[in-house]
Amino acid sequence: MFYTCGPNEAMVVSGCGRSPPLMIAGGRVFVLPCIQQIQRITLNTLTLNVKSDKVYTRHGVPISVTGIAQVKIQGQNKEMLAAACQMFMGKSEAEIAQIALETLEGHQRAIIAHLTVEEIYQDRKKFSEQVFKVASSDLVNMGIGVVSYTLKDVHDDQDYLHSLGKARTAQVQKDARIGEAQYKRDAVIKEAHAMQEKVSAQYKNEIEMAKAQRDYELKKAAYDIEVNAKKAESEMAYQLQVAKTKQRIEEEKMQIQVVERTQQITLQDQEIIPRRQRPSSSTKKEPWWTCCWRNCHWSV
């Protein structure tokens, strides 16, 4: 006869021809009636409400802790399925859940006893990780895997957590006031430093501007001296050139005058020479006896 089961259930076939027993997680199997027998085991995820009431912590403070765990028989792992079949075969889902719950609650109590209230209350993630790790290593031997564990609630009957909360609140408020005062102090210091840097930068800028102005004026004075010197040299050279030009003009004028005078003298000489060579028109011709008489020896 054929038997089937869903994905959240496993079948174990034992009897004639089945040694060791056949384990199937979800599927179909043939069973010989009266010779072989079939048993089923749940593979559903079980939600456990793990409560530990009035457990004394490391400092002797009784607290109550509630955690939520998700556990499941690992049907895909043959070794864990075989271990679960040995542990829970013939037991109902409620009985399996109760066994897992008691195991988790025992580990939760043990971990609470090794921690302080402050460690549990202030670092819930660390507490949950410890319970998950310890419980997983124990339940795996039963074929059960811990899917998740979360710390749900922590409380006590002596107002210890309330006092701790007040102290923490007061500390937070104190830290806030201190932090605010430090922030204001730092802000004032930073503002003073910023103002000092601003003034220093301003002075430095003014000094640099003064240096630049001084360098500019010195260079300008040197340039002015050089320009005035060049200008004076140019002016002197111009005046010298003008004087030379005037002198040359005067010399040329004198030469022209000399040439003109020379020409005048030459013309005068040329006019005088012909006059000497021509007989005078006013000279009268003497009578012949005058000449004779002048040439006679009788004259005394």
GROMACS .gro file of C-alpha atoms in nm:
model
  300
    1MET     CA    1   0.000   0.000   0.000
    2PHE     CA    2   0.129   0.351  -0.084
    3TYR     CA    3   0.144   0.627   0.177
    4THR     CA    4   0.211   0.997   0.114
    5CYS     CA    5   0.302   1.293   0.336
    6GLY     CA    6   0.335   1.666   0.289
    7PRO     CA    7   0.648   1.884   0.311
    8ASN     CA    8   0.590   1.950   0.684
    9GLU     CA    9   0.580   1.586   0.779
   10ALA     CA   10   0.817   1.286   0.774
   11MET     CA   11   0.739   0.912   0.752
   12VAL     CA   12   0.939   0.630   0.908
   13VAL     CA   13   0.889   0.281   0.765
   14SER     CA   14   1.015  -0.009   0.977
   15GLY     CA   15   0.968  -0.384   0.993
   16CYS     CA   16   1.051  -0.667   0.754
   17GLY     CA   17   1.303  -0.559   0.494
   18ARG     CA   18   1.354  -0.215   0.653
   19SER     CA   19   1.662  -0.232   0.867
   20PRO     CA   20   1.752   0.038   0.940
   21PRO     CA   21   1.411   0.207   0.910
   22LEU     CA   22   1.338   0.413   0.601
   23MET     CA   23   1.286   0.787   0.670
   24ILE     CA   24   1.121   1.009   0.412
   25ALA     CA   25   1.054   1.383   0.461
   26GLY     CA   26   0.770   1.468   0.229
   27GLY     CA   27   0.693   1.221  -0.047
   28ARG     CA   28   0.548   0.876  -0.117
   29VAL     CA   29   0.641   0.525   0.005
   30PHE     CA   30   0.513   0.168  -0.038
   31VAL     CA   31   0.440  -0.023   0.282
   32LEU     CA   32   0.362  -0.395   0.310
   33PRO     CA   33   0.055  -0.434   0.531
   34CYS     CA   34   0.095  -0.638   0.849
   35ILE     CA   35   0.466  -0.689   0.775
   36GLN     CA   36   0.585  -0.330   0.783
   37GLN     CA   37   0.464  -0.035   0.990
   38ILE     CA   38   0.465   0.338   0.924
   39GLN     CA   39   0.494   0.625   1.173
   40ARG     CA   40   0.475   0.998   1.119
   41ILE     CA   41   0.658   1.291   1.281
   42THR     CA   42   0.581   1.659   1.238
   43LEU     CA   43   0.824   1.897   1.070
   44ASN     CA   44   0.621   2.213   1.144
   45THR     CA   45   0.791   2.523   1.284
   46LEU     CA   46   0.707   2.550   1.653
   47THR     CA   47   0.672   2.887   1.829
   48LEU     CA   48   0.773   2.868   2.194
   49ASN     CA   49   0.704   3.126   2.462
   50VAL     CA   50   1.007   3.081   2.689
   51LYS     CA   51   0.933   3.228   3.035
   52SER     CA   52   1.175   3.238   3.327
   53ASP     CA   53   1.015   3.384   3.639
   54LYS     CA   54   1.212   3.534   3.929
   55VAL     CA   55   1.554   3.415   3.829
   56TYR     CA   56   1.838   3.559   4.036
   57THR     CA   57   2.103   3.740   3.838
   58ARG     CA   58   2.475   3.748   3.918
   59HIS     CA   59   2.421   4.024   4.177
   60GLY     CA   60   2.125   3.851   4.338
   61VAL     CA   61   1.848   4.060   4.183
   62PRO     CA   62   1.540   3.849   4.088
   63ILE     CA   63   1.401   3.926   3.745
   64SER     CA   64   1.156   3.765   3.507
   65VAL     CA   65   1.248   3.718   3.142
   66THR     CA   66   1.030   3.618   2.847
   67GLY     CA   67   1.172   3.511   2.513
   68ILE     CA   68   1.018   3.396   2.185
   69ALA     CA   69   1.185   3.106   2.003
   70GLN     CA   70   1.116   2.938   1.668
   71VAL     CA   71   1.228   2.573   1.648
   72LYS     CA   72   1.191   2.307   1.384
   73ILE     CA   73   1.291   1.942   1.322
   74GLN     CA   74   1.534   1.951   1.032
   75GLY     CA   75   1.388   1.696   0.791
   76GLN     CA   76   1.636   1.769   0.514
   77ASN     CA   77   1.930   1.664   0.733
   78LYS     CA   78   1.923   1.283   0.754
   79GLU     CA   79   2.134   1.268   1.071
   80MET     CA   80   1.917   1.524   1.252
   81LEU     CA   81   1.600   1.355   1.125
   82ALA     CA   82   1.724   1.020   1.255
   83ALA     CA   83   1.803   1.179   1.595
   84ALA     CA   84   1.458   1.340   1.607
   85CYS     CA   85   1.292   1.010   1.520
   86GLN     CA   86   1.476   0.837   1.803
   87MET     CA   87   1.380   1.115   2.048
   88PHE     CA   88   1.024   1.198   1.948
   89MET     CA   89   0.881   0.901   1.756
   90GLY     CA   90   0.523   0.840   1.878
   91LYS     CA   91   0.504   1.183   2.048
   92SER     CA   92   0.259   1.454   1.949
   93GLU     CA   93   0.355   1.802   1.832
   94ALA     CA   94   0.263   1.947   2.173
   95GLU     CA   95   0.487   1.698   2.352
   96ILE     CA   96   0.779   1.781   2.119
   97ALA     CA   97   0.718   2.153   2.179
   98GLN     CA   98   0.714   2.101   2.554
   99ILE     CA   99   1.047   1.918   2.551
  100ALA     CA  100   1.210   2.190   2.339
  101LEU     CA  101   1.053   2.460   2.560
  102GLU     CA  102   1.191   2.310   2.879
  103THR     CA  103   1.535   2.280   2.722
  104LEU     CA  104   1.532   2.645   2.608
  105GLU     CA  105   1.399   2.766   2.943
  106GLY     CA  106   1.678   2.586   3.127
  107HIS     CA  107   1.946   2.748   2.908
  108GLN     CA  108   1.776   3.087   2.945
  109ARG     CA  109   1.783   3.057   3.325
  110ALA     CA  110   2.149   2.954   3.324
  111ILE     CA  111   2.250   3.254   3.115
  112ILE     CA  112   2.044   3.494   3.331
  113ALA     CA  113   2.229   3.368   3.642
  114HIS     CA  114   2.566   3.457   3.487
  115LEU     CA  115   2.475   3.813   3.388
  116THR     CA  116   2.380   4.132   3.567
  117VAL     CA  117   2.049   4.312   3.526
  118GLU     CA  118   2.224   4.597   3.350
  119GLU     CA  119   2.387   4.361   3.098
  120ILE     CA  120   2.055   4.191   3.019
  121TYR     CA  121   1.850   4.511   3.009
  122GLN     CA  122   2.095   4.731   2.820
  123ASP     CA  123   2.228   4.474   2.571
  124ARG     CA  124   1.934   4.253   2.474
  125LYS     CA  125   2.092   4.155   2.146
  126LYS     CA  126   2.393   4.006   2.322
  127PHE     CA  127   2.166   3.811   2.562
  128SER     CA  128   1.958   3.676   2.273
  129GLU     CA  129   2.270   3.567   2.085
  130GLN     CA  130   2.398   3.377   2.390
  131VAL     CA  131   2.068   3.192   2.444
  132PHE     CA  132   2.047   3.110   2.072
  133LYS     CA  133   2.403   2.978   2.061
  134VAL     CA  134   2.382   2.759   2.374
  135ALA     CA  135   2.033   2.623   2.300
  136SER     CA  136   2.119   2.545   1.938
  137SER     CA  137   2.420   2.336   2.036
  138ASP     CA  138   2.201   2.130   2.273
  139LEU     CA  139   1.883   2.093   2.064
  140VAL     CA  140   2.078   1.990   1.755
  141ASN     CA  141   2.150   1.661   1.930
  142MET     CA  142   1.772   1.610   1.940
  143GLY     CA  143   1.738   1.680   1.571
  144ILE     CA  144   1.581   2.023   1.639
  145GLY     CA  145   1.720   2.341   1.491
  146VAL     CA  146   1.662   2.681   1.651
  147VAL     CA  147   1.541   2.911   1.374
  148SER     CA  148   1.536   3.228   1.586
  149TYR     CA  149   1.529   3.358   1.943
  150THR     CA  150   1.430   3.707   2.058
  151LEU     CA  151   1.416   3.854   2.408
  152LYS     CA  152   1.061   3.984   2.446
  153ASP     CA  153   1.037   4.122   2.798
  154VAL     CA  154   1.241   4.184   3.114
  155HIS     CA  155   1.075   4.294   3.439
  156ASP     CA  156   1.105   4.260   3.817
  157ASP     CA  157   0.883   4.300   4.123
  158GLN     CA  158   1.118   4.524   4.323
  159ASP     CA  159   1.126   4.827   4.089
  160TYR     CA  160   1.494   4.767   4.027
  161LEU     CA  161   1.456   4.827   3.655
  162HIS     CA  162   1.244   5.134   3.725
  163SER     CA  163   1.515   5.273   3.951
  164LEU     CA  164   1.773   5.178   3.696
  165GLY     CA  165   1.570   5.361   3.436
  166LYS     CA  166   1.550   5.667   3.658
  167ALA     CA  167   1.922   5.658   3.720
  168ARG     CA  168   1.981   5.613   3.354
  169THR     CA  169   1.742   5.895   3.274
  170ALA     CA  170   1.915   6.120   3.528
  171GLN     CA  171   2.251   6.021   3.384
  172VAL     CA  172   2.131   6.090   3.033
  173GLN     CA  173   1.995   6.428   3.142
  174LYS     CA  174   2.321   6.502   3.320
  175ASP     CA  175   2.521   6.397   3.017
  176ALA     CA  176   2.292   6.610   2.803
  177ARG     CA  177   2.349   6.916   3.024
  178ILE     CA  178   2.721   6.852   3.032
  179GLY     CA  179   2.721   6.794   2.660
  180GLU     CA  180   2.528   7.115   2.602
  181ALA     CA  181   2.764   7.312   2.828
  182GLN     CA  182   3.065   7.161   2.655
  183TYR     CA  183   2.911   7.237   2.319
  184LYS     CA  184   2.851   7.599   2.417
  185ARG     CA  185   3.204   7.622   2.559
  186ASP     CA  186   3.350   7.471   2.243
  187ALA     CA  187   3.134   7.703   2.035
  188VAL     CA  188   3.263   8.008   2.226
  189ILE     CA  189   3.622   7.885   2.196
  190LYS     CA  190   3.580   7.816   1.828
  191GLU     CA  191   3.419   8.155   1.778
  192ALA     CA  192   3.708   8.322   1.963
  193HIS     CA  193   3.958   8.128   1.758
  194ALA     CA  194   3.772   8.218   1.443
  195MET     CA  195   3.768   8.586   1.542
  196GLN     CA  196   4.137   8.572   1.628
  197GLU     CA  197   4.214   8.409   1.297
  198LYS     CA  198   3.998   8.668   1.123
  199VAL     CA  199   4.179   8.957   1.295
  200SER     CA  200   4.517   8.795   1.229
  201ALA     CA  201   4.423   8.745   0.867
  202GLN     CA  202   4.304   9.106   0.848
  203TYR     CA  203   4.628   9.235   1.001
  204LYS     CA  204   4.830   9.011   0.779
  205ASN     CA  205   4.636   9.135   0.480
  206GLU     CA  206   4.690   9.496   0.581
  207ILE     CA  207   5.063   9.431   0.632
  208GLU     CA  208   5.082   9.267   0.293
  209MET     CA  209   4.895   9.560   0.141
  210ALA     CA  210   5.132   9.806   0.312
  211LYS     CA  211   5.432   9.609   0.188
  212ALA     CA  212   5.285   9.602  -0.160
  213GLN     CA  213   5.216   9.978  -0.142
  214ARG     CA  214   5.571  10.040  -0.019
  215ASP     CA  215   5.720   9.825  -0.292
  216TYR     CA  216   5.501  10.001  -0.545
  217GLU     CA  217   5.606  10.346  -0.427
  218LEU     CA  218   5.975  10.246  -0.419
  219LYS     CA  219   5.957  10.101  -0.766
  220LYS     CA  220   5.758  10.401  -0.886
  221ALA     CA  221   6.017  10.638  -0.737
  222ALA     CA  222   6.296  10.441  -0.906
  223TYR     CA  223   6.102  10.445  -1.231
  224ASP     CA  224   6.037  10.819  -1.192
  225ILE     CA  225   6.407  10.883  -1.131
  226GLU     CA  226   6.498  10.677  -1.432
  227VAL     CA  227   6.230  10.843  -1.643
  228ASN     CA  228   6.335  11.194  -1.530
  229ALA     CA  229   6.700  11.111  -1.598
  230LYS     CA  230   6.612  10.985  -1.942
  231LYS     CA  231   6.392  11.287  -1.992
  232ALA     CA  232   6.672  11.522  -1.878
  233GLU     CA  233   6.919  11.347  -2.104
  234SER     CA  234   6.675  11.373  -2.388
  235GLU     CA  235   6.616  11.743  -2.313
  236MET     CA  236   6.990  11.814  -2.294
  237ALA     CA  237   7.049  11.622  -2.610
  238TYR     CA  238   6.773  11.820  -2.776
  239GLN     CA  239   6.912  12.153  -2.656
  240LEU     CA  240   7.262  12.047  -2.761
  241GLN     CA  241   7.134  11.950  -3.100
  242VAL     CA  242   6.949  12.281  -3.128
  243ALA     CA  243   7.267  12.468  -3.029
  244LYS     CA  244   7.471  12.272  -3.279
  245THR     CA  245   7.212  12.338  -3.544
  246LYS     CA  246   7.211  12.711  -3.464
  247GLN     CA  247   7.591  12.718  -3.465
  248ARG     CA  248   7.599  12.540  -3.798
  249ILE     CA  249   7.344  12.781  -3.935
  250GLU     CA  250   7.549  13.078  -3.807
  251GLU     CA  251   7.864  12.929  -3.959
  252GLU     CA  252   7.685  12.877  -4.286
  253LYS     CA  253   7.555  13.234  -4.271
  254MET     CA  254   7.908  13.364  -4.207
  255GLN     CA  255   8.039  13.156  -4.492
  256ILE     CA  256   7.765  13.292  -4.711
  257GLN     CA  257   7.856  13.645  -4.599
  258VAL     CA  258   8.222  13.574  -4.664
  259VAL     CA  259   8.140  13.441  -5.006
  260GLU     CA  260   7.918  13.736  -5.078
  261ARG     CA  261   8.187  13.977  -4.954
  262THR     CA  262   8.445  13.799  -5.159
  263GLN     CA  263   8.224  13.825  -5.463
  264GLN     CA  264   8.167  14.194  -5.394
  265ILE     CA  265   8.542  14.254  -5.365
  266THR     CA  266   8.600  14.061  -5.681
  267LEU     CA  267   8.340  14.261  -5.863
  268GLN     CA  268   8.491  14.583  -5.732
  269ASP     CA  269   8.835  14.479  -5.844
  270GLN     CA  270   8.697  14.390  -6.179
  271GLU     CA  271   8.542  14.732  -6.206
  272ILE     CA  272   8.863  14.917  -6.097
  273ILE     CA  273   9.102  14.748  -6.339
  274PRO     CA  274   8.928  14.860  -6.664
  275ARG     CA  275   8.917  15.216  -6.536
  276ARG     CA  276   9.294  15.224  -6.493
  277GLN     CA  277   9.351  15.086  -6.837
  278ARG     CA  278   9.120  15.338  -7.015
  279PRO     CA  279   9.258  15.698  -7.088
  280SER     CA  280   9.090  15.967  -6.904
  281SER     CA  281   8.849  16.158  -7.125
  282SER     CA  282   8.911  16.480  -6.932
  283THR     CA  283   9.287  16.500  -7.023
  284LYS     CA  284   9.354  16.777  -7.271
  285LYS     CA  285   9.606  16.750  -7.550
  286GLU     CA  286   9.900  16.981  -7.506
  287PRO     CA  287  10.031  17.195  -7.794
  288TRP     CA  288  10.333  17.079  -7.976
  289TRP     CA  289  10.561  17.348  -7.853
  290THR     CA  290  10.488  17.255  -7.497
  291CYS     CA  291  10.620  16.913  -7.550
  292CYS     CA  292  10.918  17.044  -7.730
  293TRP     CA  293  10.990  17.294  -7.470
  294ARG     CA  294  10.961  17.014  -7.203
  295ASN     CA  295  11.212  16.810  -7.388
  296CYS     CA  296  11.454  17.096  -7.455
  297HIS     CA  297  11.762  17.123  -7.266
  298TRP     CA  298  11.724  17.489  -7.236
  299SER     CA  299  11.474  17.466  -6.986
  300VAL     CA  300  11.600  17.514  -6.637
   0.00000   0.00000   0.00000
